[in-house]
Coordinates of C-alpha atoms in Angstrom, one line a residue:
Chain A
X10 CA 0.0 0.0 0.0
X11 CA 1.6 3.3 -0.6
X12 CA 1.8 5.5 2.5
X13 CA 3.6 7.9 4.5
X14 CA 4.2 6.7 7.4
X15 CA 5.6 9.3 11.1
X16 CA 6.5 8.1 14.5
X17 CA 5.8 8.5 17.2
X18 CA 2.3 9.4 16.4
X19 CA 2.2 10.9 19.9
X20 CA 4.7 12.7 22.2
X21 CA 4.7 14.6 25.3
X22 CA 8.4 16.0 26.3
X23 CA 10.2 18.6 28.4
X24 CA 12.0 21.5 27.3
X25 CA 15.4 21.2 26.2
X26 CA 15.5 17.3 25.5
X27 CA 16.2 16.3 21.9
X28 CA 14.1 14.4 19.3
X29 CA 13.1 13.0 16.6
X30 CA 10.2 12.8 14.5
X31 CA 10.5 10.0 11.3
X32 CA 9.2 9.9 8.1
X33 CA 9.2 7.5 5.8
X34 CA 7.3 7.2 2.3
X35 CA 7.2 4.1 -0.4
X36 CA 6.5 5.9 -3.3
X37 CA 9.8 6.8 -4.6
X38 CA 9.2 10.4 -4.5
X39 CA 11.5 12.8 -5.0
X40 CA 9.5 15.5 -2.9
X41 CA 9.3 15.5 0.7
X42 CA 8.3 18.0 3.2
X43 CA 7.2 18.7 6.7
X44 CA 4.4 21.0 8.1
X45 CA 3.1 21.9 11.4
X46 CA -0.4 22.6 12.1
X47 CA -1.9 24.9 14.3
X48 CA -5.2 26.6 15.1
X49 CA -6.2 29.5 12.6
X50 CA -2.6 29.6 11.4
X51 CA -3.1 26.4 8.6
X52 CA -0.4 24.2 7.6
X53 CA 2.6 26.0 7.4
X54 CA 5.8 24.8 5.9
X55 CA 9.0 23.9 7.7
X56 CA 11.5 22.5 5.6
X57 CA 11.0 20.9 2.4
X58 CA 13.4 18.6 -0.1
X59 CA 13.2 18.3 -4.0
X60 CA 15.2 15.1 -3.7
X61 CA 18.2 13.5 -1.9
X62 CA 21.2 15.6 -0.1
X63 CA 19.0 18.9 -1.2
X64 CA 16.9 20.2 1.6
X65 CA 15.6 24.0 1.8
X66 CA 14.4 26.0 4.5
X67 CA 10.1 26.7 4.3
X68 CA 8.4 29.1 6.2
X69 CA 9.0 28.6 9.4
X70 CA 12.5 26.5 10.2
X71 CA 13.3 28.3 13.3
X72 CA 14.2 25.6 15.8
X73 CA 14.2 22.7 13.5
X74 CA 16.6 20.4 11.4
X75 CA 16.2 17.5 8.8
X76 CA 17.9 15.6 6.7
X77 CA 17.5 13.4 3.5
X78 CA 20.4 11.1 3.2
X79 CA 18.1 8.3 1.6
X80 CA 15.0 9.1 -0.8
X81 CA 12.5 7.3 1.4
X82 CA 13.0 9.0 4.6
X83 CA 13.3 12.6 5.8
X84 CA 13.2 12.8 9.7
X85 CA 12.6 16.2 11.3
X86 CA 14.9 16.7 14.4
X87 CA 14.1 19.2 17.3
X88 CA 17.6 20.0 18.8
X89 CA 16.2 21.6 21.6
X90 CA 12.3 21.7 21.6
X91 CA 10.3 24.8 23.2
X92 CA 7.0 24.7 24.3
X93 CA 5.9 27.4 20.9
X94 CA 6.8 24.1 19.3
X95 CA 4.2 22.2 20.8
X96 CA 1.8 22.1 17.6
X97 CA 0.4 19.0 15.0
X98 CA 3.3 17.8 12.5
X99 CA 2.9 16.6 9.2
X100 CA 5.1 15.2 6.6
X101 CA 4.3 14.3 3.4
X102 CA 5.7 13.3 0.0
X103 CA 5.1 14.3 -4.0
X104 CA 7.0 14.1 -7.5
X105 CA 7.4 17.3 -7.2
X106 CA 5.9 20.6 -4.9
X107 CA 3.2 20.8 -8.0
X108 CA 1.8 17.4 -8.0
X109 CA 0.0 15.6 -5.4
X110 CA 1.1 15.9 -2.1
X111 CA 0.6 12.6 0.3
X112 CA 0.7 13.3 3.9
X113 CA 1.4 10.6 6.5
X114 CA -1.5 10.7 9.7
X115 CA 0.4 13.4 11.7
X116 CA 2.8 13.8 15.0
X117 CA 1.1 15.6 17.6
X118 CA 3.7 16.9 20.0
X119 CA 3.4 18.3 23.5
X120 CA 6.6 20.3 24.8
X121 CA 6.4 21.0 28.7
Chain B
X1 CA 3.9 36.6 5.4
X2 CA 1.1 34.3 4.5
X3 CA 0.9 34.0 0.8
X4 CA -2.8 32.7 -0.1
X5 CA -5.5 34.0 2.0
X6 CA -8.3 32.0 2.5
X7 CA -12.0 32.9 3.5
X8 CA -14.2 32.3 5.7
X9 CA -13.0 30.9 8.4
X10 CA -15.7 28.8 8.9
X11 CA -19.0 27.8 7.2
X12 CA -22.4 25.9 7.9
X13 CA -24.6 24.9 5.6
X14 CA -27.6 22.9 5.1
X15 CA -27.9 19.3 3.4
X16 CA -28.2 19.9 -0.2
X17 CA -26.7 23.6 0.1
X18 CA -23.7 25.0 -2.0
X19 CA -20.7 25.9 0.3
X20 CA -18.3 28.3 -1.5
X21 CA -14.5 29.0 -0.1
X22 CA -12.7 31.6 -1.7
X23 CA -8.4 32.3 -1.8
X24 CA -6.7 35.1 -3.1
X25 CA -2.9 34.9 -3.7
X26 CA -0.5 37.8 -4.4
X27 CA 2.7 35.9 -6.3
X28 CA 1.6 35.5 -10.0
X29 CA 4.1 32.6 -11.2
X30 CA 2.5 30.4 -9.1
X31 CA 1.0 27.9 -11.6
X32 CA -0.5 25.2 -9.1
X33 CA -3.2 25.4 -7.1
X34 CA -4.8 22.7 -5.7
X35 CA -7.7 22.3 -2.4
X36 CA -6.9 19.6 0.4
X37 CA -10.1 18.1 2.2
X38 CA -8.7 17.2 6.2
X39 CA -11.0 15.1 8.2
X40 CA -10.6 15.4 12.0
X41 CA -7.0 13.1 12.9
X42 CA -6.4 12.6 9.6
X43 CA -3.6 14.2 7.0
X44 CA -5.4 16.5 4.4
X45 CA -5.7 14.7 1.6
X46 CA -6.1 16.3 -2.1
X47 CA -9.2 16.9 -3.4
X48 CA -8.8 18.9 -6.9
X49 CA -6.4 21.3 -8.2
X50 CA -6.2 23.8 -11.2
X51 CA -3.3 24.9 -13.3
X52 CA -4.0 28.3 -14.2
X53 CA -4.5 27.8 -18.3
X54 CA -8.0 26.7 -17.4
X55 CA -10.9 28.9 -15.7
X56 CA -13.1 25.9 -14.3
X57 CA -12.7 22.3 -13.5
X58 CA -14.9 20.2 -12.2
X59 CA -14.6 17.0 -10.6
X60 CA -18.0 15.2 -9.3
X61 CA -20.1 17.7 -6.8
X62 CA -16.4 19.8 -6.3
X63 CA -15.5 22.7 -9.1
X64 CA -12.8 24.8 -8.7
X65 CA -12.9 28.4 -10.4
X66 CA -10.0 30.3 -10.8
X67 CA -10.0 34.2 -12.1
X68 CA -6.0 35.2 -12.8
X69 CA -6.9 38.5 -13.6
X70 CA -7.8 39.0 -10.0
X71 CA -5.7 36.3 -8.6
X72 CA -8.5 34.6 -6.7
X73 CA -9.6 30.9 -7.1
X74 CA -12.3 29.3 -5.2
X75 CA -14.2 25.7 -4.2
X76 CA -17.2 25.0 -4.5
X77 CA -19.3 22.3 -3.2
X78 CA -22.6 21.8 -4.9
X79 CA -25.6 19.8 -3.5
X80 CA -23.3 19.4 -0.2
X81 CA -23.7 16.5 2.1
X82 CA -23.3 15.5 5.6
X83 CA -20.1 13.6 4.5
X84 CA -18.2 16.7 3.2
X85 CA -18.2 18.2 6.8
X86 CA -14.1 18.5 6.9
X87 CA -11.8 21.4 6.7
X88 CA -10.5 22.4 3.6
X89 CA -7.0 23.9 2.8
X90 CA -6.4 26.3 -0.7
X91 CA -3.0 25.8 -1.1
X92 CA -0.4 27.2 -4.4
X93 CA 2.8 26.5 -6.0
X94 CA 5.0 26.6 -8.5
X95 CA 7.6 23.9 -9.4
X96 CA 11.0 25.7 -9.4
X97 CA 10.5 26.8 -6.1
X98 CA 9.8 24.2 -3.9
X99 CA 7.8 25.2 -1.6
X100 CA 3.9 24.9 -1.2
X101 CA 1.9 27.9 0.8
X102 CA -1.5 27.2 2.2
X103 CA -4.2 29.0 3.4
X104 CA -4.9 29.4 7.2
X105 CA -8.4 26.9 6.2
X106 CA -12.3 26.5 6.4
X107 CA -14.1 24.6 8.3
X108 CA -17.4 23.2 6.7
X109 CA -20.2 21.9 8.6
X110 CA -23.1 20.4 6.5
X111 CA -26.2 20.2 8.9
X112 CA -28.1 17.1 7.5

């Protein structure tokens, strides 16, 4: 079945204590990209890649990292999460940023 | 700087109703712009989209109408049902530059 797939699906941590949010797609898609969702404010884009070793900052990249080593995943890492990045995360995967974007079931993360 | 800006916030309407979302953008080489239907804990998923060489498509009970003169493009849901109570993201693009900008989103509510 294709998919994007994110774990953890759910996560509660503290301030300051590193993670790491996966993604992984079976598509073979050259496009990946993560978004965080929050209340009146839509999905808004955090970092996006047209295809392996190329990543480019979105909208908002302020306190976040990823990488795309392999074409199939693109985890987003918090270095050191902040409760304003408590919010809904979603990653998702196209040919390209004007085709048909699949997005996994979302990461909601709680930073206390 | 939010790019496409999406109203209203919210909608209601009645079984059988039309429900009409409109998005205005400002950039005018985006040449991608597609809706995204998002059911409560679920990833949006696509719904339609529209390249601007067109005016109208139509897919089923969803059209899309876009007016590149006035750089506004809009949904709308004819003969709405119970089922298409969701929220629903205008989003556009354009492929050299990667990134995808969507609206803040509407929440539709079809009362049956």
């Amino acid at each position: 079945e294709a998919q994007v797939t994110q774990n953890p699906r759910y996560l509660i941590t503290v301030t300051g204590k590193k993670l790491t949010v996966t993604c992984s797609q079976n598509m073979n898609h050259e496009y990946m990209s993560w978004y965080r969702q929050d209340p009146g404010l839509g999905l808004r884009q955090i970092y996006y890649s047209m295809n392996v070793e190329v990543t480019d900052k979105g909208d908002v990249p302020e306190g976040y990292k990823v990488s795309r080593k392999e074409k199939r995943n693109f985890p987003l890492i918090l270095e050191s999460p902040s409760p304003n990045q408590t919010s809904l995360y979603f990653c998702a995967s196209g040919r390209d940023s004007t085709d048909t974007q699949y997005f996994g079931p979302g990461t909601r993360l709680t930073v206390l | 700087q939010q790019q496409v800006k999406q109203s209203p916030q919210s909608l209601i309407v009645q079984k059988g109703g039309i429900s009409i979302i409109n998005c205005a953008y400002e950039n005018t080489a985006f040449d991608y712009f597609p809706w995204y239907q998002q059911f409560p804990g679920k990833g949006p998923a696509l719904l339609i989209a529209i390249r601007p060489d067109v005016s109208e498509k139509k897919e089923g009970r969803f059209t899309i109408s876009f007016n590149k003169s006035a750089k506004q493009f809009s949904l709308h849901i004819m003969d709405s049902q119970p089922g298409d109570s969701a929220t629903y993201f205008c989003a556009a693009a354009y492929m050299s530059w990667g990134k995808l900008q969507f609206g803040a989103g509407t929440q539709v509510v079809v009362t049956p």
